[in-house]
CSV table of C-alpha atoms and ligand atoms in Angstrom, one decimal:
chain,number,residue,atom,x,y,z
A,1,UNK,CA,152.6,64.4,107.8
A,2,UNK,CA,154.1,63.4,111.3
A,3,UNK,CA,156.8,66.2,111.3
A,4,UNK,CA,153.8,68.6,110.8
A,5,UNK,CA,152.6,67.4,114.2
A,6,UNK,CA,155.8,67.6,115.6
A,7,UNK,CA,156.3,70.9,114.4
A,8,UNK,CA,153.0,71.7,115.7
A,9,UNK,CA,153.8,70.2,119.2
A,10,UNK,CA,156.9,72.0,119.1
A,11,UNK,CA,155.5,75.8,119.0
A,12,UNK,CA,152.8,75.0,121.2
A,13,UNK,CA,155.2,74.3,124.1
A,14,UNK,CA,157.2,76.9,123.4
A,15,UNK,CA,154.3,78.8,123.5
A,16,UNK,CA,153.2,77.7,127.0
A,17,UNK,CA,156.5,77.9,128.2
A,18,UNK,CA,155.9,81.5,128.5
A,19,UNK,CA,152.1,81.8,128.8
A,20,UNK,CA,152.7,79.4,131.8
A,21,UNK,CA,154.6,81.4,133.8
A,22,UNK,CA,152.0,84.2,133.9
A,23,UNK,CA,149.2,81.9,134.7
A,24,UNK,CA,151.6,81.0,137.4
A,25,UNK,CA,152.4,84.3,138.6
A,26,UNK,CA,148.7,85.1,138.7
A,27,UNK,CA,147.9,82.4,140.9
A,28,UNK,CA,145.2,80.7,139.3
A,29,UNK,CA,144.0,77.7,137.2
A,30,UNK,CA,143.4,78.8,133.7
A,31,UNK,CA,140.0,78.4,132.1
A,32,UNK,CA,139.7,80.3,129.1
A,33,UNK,CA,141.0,83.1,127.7
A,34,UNK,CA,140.0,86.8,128.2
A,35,UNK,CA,141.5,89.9,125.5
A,36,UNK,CA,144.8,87.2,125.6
A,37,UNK,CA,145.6,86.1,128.9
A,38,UNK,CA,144.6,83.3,130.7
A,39,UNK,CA,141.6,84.2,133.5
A,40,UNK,CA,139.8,81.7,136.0
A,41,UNK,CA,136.8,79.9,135.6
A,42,UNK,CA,134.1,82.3,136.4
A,43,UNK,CA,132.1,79.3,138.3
A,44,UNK,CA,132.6,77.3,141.7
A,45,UNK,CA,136.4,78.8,142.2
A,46,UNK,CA,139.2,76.0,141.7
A,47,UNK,CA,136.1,73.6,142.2
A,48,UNK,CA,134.9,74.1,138.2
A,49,UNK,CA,134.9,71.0,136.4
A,50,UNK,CA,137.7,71.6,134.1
A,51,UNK,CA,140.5,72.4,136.8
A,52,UNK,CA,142.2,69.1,135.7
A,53,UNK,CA,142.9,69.9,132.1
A,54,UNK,CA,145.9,72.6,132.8
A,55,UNK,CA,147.9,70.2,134.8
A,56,UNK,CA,147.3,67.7,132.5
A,57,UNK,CA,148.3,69.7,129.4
A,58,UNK,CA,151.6,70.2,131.2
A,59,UNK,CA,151.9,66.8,132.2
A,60,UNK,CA,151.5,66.2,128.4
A,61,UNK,CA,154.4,69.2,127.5
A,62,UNK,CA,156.2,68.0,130.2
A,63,UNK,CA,156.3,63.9,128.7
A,64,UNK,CA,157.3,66.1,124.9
A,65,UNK,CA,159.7,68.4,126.0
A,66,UNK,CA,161.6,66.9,129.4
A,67,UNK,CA,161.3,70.6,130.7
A,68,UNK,CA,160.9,70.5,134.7
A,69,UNK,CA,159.2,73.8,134.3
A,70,UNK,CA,156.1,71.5,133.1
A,71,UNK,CA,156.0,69.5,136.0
A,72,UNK,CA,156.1,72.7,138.6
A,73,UNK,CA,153.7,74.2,137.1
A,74,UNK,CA,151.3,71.0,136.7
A,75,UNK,CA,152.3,70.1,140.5
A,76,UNK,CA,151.3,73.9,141.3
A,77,UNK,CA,147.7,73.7,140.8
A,78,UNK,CA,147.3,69.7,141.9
A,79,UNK,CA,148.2,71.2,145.1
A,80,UNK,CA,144.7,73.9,144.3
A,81,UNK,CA,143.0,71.3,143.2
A,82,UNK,CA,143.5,68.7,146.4
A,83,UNK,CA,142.9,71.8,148.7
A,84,UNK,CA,139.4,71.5,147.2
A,85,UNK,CA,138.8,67.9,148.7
A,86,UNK,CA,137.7,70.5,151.6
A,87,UNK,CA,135.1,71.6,149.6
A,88,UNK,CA,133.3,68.5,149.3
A,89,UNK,CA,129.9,70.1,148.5
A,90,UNK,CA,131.0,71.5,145.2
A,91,UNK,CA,132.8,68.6,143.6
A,92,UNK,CA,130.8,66.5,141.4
A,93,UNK,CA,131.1,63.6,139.5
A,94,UNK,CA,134.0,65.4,137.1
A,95,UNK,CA,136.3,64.6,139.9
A,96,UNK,CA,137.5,62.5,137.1
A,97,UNK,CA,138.4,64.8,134.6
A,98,UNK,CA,139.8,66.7,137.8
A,99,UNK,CA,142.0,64.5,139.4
A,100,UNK,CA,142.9,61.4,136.9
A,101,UNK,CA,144.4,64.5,134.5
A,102,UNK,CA,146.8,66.2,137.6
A,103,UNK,CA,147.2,64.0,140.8
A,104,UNK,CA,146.2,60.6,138.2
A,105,UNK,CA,149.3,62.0,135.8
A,106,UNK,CA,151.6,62.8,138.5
A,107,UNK,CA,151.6,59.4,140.3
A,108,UNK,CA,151.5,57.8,136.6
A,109,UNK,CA,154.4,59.9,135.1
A,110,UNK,CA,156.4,60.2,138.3
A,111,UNK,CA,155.1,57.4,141.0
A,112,UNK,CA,154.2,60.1,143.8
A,113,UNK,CA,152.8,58.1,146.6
A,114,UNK,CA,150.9,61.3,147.5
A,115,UNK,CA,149.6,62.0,144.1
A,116,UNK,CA,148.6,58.3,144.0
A,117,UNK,CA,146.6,58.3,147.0
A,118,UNK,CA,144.9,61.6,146.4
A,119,UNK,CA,143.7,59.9,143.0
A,120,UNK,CA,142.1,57.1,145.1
A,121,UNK,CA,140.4,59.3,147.3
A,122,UNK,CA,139.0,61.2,144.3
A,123,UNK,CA,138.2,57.8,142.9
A,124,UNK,CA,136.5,56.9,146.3
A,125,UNK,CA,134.4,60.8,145.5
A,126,UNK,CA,133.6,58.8,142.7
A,127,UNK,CA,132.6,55.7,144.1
A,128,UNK,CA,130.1,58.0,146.6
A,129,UNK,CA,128.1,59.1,143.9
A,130,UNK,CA,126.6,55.6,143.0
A,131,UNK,CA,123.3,55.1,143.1
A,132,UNK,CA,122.6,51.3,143.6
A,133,UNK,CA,119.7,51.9,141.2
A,134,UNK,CA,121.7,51.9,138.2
A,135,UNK,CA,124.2,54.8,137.7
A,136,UNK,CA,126.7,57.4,139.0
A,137,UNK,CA,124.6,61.0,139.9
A,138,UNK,CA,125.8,63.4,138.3
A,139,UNK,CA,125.0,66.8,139.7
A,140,UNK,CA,124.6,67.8,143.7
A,141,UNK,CA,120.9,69.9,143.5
A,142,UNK,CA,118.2,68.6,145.8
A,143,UNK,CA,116.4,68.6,142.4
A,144,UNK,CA,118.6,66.2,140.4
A,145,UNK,CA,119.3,63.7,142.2
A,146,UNK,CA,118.4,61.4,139.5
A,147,UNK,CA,120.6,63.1,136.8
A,148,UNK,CA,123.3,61.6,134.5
A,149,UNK,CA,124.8,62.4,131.8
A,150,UNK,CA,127.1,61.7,129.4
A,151,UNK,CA,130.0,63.1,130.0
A,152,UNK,CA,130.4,60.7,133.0
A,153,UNK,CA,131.4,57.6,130.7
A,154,UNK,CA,135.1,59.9,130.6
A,155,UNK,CA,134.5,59.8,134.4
A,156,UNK,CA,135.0,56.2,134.9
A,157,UNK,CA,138.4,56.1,133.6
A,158,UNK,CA,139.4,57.0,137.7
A,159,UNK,CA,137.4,54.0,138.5
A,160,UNK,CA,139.3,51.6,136.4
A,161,UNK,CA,142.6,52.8,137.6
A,162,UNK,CA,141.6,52.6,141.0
A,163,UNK,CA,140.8,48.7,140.8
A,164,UNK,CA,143.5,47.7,139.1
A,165,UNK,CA,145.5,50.1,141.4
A,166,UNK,CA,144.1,48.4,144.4
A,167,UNK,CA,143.3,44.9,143.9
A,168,UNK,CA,139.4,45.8,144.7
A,169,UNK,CA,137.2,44.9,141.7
A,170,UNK,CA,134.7,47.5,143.1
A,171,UNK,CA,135.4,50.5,141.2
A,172,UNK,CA,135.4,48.8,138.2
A,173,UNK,CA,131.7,46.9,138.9
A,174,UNK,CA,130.5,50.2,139.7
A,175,UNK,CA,132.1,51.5,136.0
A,176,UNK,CA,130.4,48.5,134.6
A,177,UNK,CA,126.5,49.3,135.9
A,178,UNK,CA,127.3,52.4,135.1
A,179,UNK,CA,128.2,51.9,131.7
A,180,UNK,CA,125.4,49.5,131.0
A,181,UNK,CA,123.3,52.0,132.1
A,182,UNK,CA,124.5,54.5,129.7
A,183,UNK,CA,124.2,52.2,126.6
A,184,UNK,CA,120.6,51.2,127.4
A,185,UNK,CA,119.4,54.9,128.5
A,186,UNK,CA,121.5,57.1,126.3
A,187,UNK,CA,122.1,55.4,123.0
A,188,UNK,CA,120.3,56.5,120.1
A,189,UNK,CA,119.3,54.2,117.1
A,190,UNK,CA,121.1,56.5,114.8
A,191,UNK,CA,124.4,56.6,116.8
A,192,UNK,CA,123.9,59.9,118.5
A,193,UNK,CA,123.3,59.8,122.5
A,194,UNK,CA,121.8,62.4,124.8
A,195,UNK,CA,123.5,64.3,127.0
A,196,UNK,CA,121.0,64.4,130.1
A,197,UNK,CA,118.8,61.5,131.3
A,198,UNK,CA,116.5,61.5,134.5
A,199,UNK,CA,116.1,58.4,136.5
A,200,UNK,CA,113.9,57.9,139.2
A,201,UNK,CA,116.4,57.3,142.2
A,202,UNK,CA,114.4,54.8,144.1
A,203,UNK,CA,113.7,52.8,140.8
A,204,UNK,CA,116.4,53.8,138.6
A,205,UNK,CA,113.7,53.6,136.1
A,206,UNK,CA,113.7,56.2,132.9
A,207,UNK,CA,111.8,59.6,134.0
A,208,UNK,CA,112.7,61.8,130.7
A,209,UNK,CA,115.5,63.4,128.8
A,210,UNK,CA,116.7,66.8,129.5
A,211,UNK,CA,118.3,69.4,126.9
A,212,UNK,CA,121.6,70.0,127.8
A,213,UNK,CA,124.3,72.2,126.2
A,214,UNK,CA,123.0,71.3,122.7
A,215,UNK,CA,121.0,73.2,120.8
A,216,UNK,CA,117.5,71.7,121.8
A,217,UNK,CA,116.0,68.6,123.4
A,218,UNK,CA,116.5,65.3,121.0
A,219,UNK,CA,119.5,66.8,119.0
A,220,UNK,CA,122.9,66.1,118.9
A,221,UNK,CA,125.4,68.1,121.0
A,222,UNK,CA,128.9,67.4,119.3
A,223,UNK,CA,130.7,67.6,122.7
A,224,UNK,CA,128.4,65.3,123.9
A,225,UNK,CA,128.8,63.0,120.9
A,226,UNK,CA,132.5,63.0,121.3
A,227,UNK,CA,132.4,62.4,124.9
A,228,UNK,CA,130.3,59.4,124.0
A,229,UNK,CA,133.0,58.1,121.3
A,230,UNK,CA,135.8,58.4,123.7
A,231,UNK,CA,134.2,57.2,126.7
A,232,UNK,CA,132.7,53.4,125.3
A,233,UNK,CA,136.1,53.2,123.7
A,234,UNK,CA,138.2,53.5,127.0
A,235,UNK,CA,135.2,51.7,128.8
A,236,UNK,CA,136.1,48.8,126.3
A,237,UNK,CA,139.5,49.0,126.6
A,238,UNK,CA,139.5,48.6,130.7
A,239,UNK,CA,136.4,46.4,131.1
A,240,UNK,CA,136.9,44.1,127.6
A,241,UNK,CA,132.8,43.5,126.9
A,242,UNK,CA,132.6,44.1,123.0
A,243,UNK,CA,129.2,45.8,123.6
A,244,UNK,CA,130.9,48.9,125.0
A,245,UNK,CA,133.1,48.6,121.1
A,246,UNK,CA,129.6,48.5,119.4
A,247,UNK,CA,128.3,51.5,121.1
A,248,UNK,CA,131.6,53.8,120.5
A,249,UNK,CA,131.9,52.3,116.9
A,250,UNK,CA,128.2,53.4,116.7
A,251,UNK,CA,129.2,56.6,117.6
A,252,UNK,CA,131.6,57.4,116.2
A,253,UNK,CA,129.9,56.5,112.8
A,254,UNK,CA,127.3,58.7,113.5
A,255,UNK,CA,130.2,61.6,114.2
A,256,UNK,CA,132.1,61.2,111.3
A,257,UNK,CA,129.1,61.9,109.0
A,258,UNK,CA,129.1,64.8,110.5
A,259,UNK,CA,132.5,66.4,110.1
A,260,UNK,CA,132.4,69.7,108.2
A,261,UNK,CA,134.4,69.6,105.0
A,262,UNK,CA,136.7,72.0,106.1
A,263,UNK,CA,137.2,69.3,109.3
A,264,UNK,CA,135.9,71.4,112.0
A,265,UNK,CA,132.8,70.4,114.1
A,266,UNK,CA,129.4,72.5,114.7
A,267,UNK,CA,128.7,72.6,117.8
A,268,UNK,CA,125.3,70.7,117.9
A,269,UNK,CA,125.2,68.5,114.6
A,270,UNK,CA,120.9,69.3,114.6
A,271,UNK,CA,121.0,73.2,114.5
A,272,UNK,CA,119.9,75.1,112.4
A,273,UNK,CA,121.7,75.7,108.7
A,274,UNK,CA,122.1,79.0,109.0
A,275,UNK,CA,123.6,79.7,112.4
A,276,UNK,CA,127.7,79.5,112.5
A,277,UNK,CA,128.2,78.0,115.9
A,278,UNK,CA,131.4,76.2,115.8
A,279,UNK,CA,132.6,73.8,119.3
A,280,UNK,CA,135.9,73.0,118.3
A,281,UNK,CA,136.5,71.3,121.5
A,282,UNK,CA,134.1,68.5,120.4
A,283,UNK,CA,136.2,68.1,117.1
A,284,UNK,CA,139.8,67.7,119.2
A,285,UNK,CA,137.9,65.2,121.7
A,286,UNK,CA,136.5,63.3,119.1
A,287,UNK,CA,140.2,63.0,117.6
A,288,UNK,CA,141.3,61.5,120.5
A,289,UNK,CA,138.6,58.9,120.3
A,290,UNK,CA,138.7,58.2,117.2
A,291,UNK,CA,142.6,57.5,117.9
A,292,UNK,CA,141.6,55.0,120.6
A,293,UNK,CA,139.2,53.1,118.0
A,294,UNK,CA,141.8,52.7,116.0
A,295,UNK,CA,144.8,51.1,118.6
A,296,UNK,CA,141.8,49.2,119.3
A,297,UNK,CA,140.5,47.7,116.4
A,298,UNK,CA,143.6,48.0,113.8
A,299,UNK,CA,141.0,50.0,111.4
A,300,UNK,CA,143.1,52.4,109.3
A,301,UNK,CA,139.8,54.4,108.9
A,302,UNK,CA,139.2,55.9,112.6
A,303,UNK,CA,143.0,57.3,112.1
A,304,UNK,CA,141.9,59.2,108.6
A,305,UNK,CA,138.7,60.6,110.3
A,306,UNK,CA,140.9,61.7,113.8
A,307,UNK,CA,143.4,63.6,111.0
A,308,UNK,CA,140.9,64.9,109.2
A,309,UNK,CA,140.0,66.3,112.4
A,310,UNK,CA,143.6,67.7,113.4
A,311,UNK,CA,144.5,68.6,109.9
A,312,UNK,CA,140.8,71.1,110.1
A,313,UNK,CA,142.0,72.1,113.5
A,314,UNK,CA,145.3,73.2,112.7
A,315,UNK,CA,145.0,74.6,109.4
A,316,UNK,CA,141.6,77.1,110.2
A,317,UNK,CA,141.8,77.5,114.2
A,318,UNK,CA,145.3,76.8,115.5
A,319,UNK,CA,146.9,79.5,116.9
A,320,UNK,CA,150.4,77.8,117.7
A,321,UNK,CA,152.2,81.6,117.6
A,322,UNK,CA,151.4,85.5,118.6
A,323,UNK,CA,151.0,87.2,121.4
A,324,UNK,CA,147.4,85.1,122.7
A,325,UNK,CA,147.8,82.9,125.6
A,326,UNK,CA,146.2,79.7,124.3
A,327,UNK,CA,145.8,77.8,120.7
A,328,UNK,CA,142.4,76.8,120.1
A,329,UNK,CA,140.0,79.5,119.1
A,330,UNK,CA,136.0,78.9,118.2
A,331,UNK,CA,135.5,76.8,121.1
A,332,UNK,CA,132.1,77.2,122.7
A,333,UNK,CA,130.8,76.1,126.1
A,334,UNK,CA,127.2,75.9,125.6
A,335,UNK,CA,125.0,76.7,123.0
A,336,UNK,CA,122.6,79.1,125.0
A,337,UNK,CA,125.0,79.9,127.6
A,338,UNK,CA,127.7,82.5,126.6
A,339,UNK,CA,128.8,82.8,130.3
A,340,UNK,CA,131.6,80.0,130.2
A,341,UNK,CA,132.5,80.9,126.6
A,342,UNK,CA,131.7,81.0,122.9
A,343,UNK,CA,133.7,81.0,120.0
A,344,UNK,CA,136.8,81.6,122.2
A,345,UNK,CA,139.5,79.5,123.3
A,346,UNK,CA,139.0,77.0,126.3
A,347,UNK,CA,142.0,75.5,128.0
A,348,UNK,CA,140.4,71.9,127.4
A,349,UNK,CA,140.1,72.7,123.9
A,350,UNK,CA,144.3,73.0,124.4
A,351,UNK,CA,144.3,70.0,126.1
A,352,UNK,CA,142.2,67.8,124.0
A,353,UNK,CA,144.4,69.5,120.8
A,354,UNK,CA,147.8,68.4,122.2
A,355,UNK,CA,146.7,65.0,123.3
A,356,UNK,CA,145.5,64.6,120.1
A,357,UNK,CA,148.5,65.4,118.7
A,358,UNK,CA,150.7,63.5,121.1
A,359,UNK,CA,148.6,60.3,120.3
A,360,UNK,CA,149.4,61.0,116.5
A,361,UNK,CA,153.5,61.5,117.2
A,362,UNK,CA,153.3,58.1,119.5
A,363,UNK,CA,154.3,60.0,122.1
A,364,UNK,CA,150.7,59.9,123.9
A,365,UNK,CA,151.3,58.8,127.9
A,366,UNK,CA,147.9,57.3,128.5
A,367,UNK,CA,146.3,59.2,131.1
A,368,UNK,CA,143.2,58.1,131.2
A,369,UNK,CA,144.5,54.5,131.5
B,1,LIG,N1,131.4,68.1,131.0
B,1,LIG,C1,130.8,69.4,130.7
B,1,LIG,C2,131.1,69.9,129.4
B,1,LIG,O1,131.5,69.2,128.5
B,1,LIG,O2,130.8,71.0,129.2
């Protein structure tokens, strides 16, 4: 089974190696495909969320393959991306996924002093965002200042690098309220968690749940389940309080049951029977997680479920050859929300694919640690 990774690894740089080049040539950060070439994200410019995940995928190709091309390439959108510390009003509390995957992988994979200071001052972004009410806001509108969501447990990984970076437990205290806030507020009794909770921000009291990119209030977005998984398991890893392994074991219980048989992922786990709506981004996350759970437990079983996962992947919607610019097809943004895409391929689909597969070949460099 490993040299089926390999092999799999293998063609997708090759792959990139090319498609790379034109993404570079064009100028911009690659969100998703369009008719087989890599276009920009349609929102906030080189301040969408997902900027982070091209330069990290090459940071991954680059740690497979040795090719210098990689780290050019990663190096030439960090610079985009820390241009955008001038737009202060757009970033959000996915500076994490922003910076930890380019300026975080740099300084990791190469010691840049630059690239390490620029992730502290996106941790510091990070830090901004607390509310001493509880919990990290997610979103900038007037209107939501009491959001959270999810997602942000992935967030924190910035924060725990930046303490033990620095010395200065505060980043990681801030990770922990955080966190505890997540597990109380978000946590289902069946395993699932929302993806949107409003807290009063004086109070930091409950006000309601939100639907999100799920299919309706009170079901189960995969994406949001797997960013759930992945999240408590890193939040145990770093902060070592066995709750935090309760709650992503919980989890990812709750996913499993719900991988397809073919070992592909729907994209909200509650919709309805009849509608095809596939999130294959959700399945390559929850891989990764699942991969954490088992370094961190020893149970053989998390390791099956994250194959299962790969093996569905790569067998149904894997394309590691042709003429298209990316690998990962039927990956869908939002359920309701065609406008950042559905059923096409998303470059952190790509990046959650490859990690996935890195992690599998033990070749994995721990970028969110
Ligand atoms: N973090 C936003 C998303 O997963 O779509």
């Amino acid at each position: 089974m490993p040299d089926r990774y390999e092999e799999a690894l293998n063609r997708i740089a090759g792959k990139f190696r090319k498609t790379a080049e034109a993404a570079s040539e064009a100028g911009i950060i690659p969100y998703k495909s369009d008719a087989g070439k890599w276009i920009a994200s349609p929102y906030d410019g080189n301040s969408w969320w997902t900027g982070g995940f091209w330069p990290g995928l090459m940071w991954q190709l680059r740690q497979l393959t040795g090719d210098e091309f990689f780290r050019e390439e990663a190096r030439r959108v960090e610079k985009l991306l820390t241009d955008e510390f001038r737009s202060f009003r757009r970033l959000n509390h996915d500076v994490g996924f922003m910076y930890l995957l380019s300026c975080g992988a740099d300084a990791k994979l190469t010691g840049d002093e630059q690239a390490e200071t620029d992730t502290l001052h996106a941790a510091s972004l990070l830090m901004g965002r607390f509310n001493p009410s509880g919990f990290i806001r997610a979103w900038n509108e007037p209107e939501r200042t009491g959001y959270a969501i999810i997602d942000c447990m992935m967030n924190l990984a910035l924060l725990y690098r930046a303490s033990r970076d620095t010395g200065d437990p505060r980043f990681r205290q801030v990770a922990k309220i955080h966190s505890d806030t997540t597990l109380r507020e978000f946590l289902r009794a069946d395993g699932s968690v929302s993806h949107i909770i409003e807290l009063d921000p004086e109070s930091g009291k409950r006000v309601r749940e939100h639907p999100g990119q799920g299919y309706a209030l009170g079901t189960q977005w995969s994406r949001g389940q797997a960013w759930g998984l992945y999240g408590f398991a890193l939040a145990y890893r770093h902060m070592q309080d066995e709750k935090y392994l309760e709650a992503a074991e919980k989890i990812a219980r709750n996913f499993t049951a719900h991988i397809r048989e073919d070992g592909l992922t729907d994209c909200d786990f509650c919709q309805p029977a009849d509608e095809e709506r596939l999130d294959n981004i959700a399945g390559a996350i929850a891989a990764c997680g699942l991969q954490e759970l088992a370094a961190l437990t020893g149970e053989a079983s998390w390791k099956q479920a994250a194959e299962k996962l790969v093996t569905g992947l790569l067998e149904h919607c894997a394309d590691l050859g042709g003429e298209h610019c990316g690998i990962l097809t039927h990956c869908t943004a939002s359920y309701h929300d065609d406008g950042a895409g559905r059923h096409t391929n998303i470059t952190y689909g790509d990046y959650f694919l490859v990690e996935a597969l890195m992690k599998l070949c033990g070749r994995d460099p721990a970028l969110w640690s």
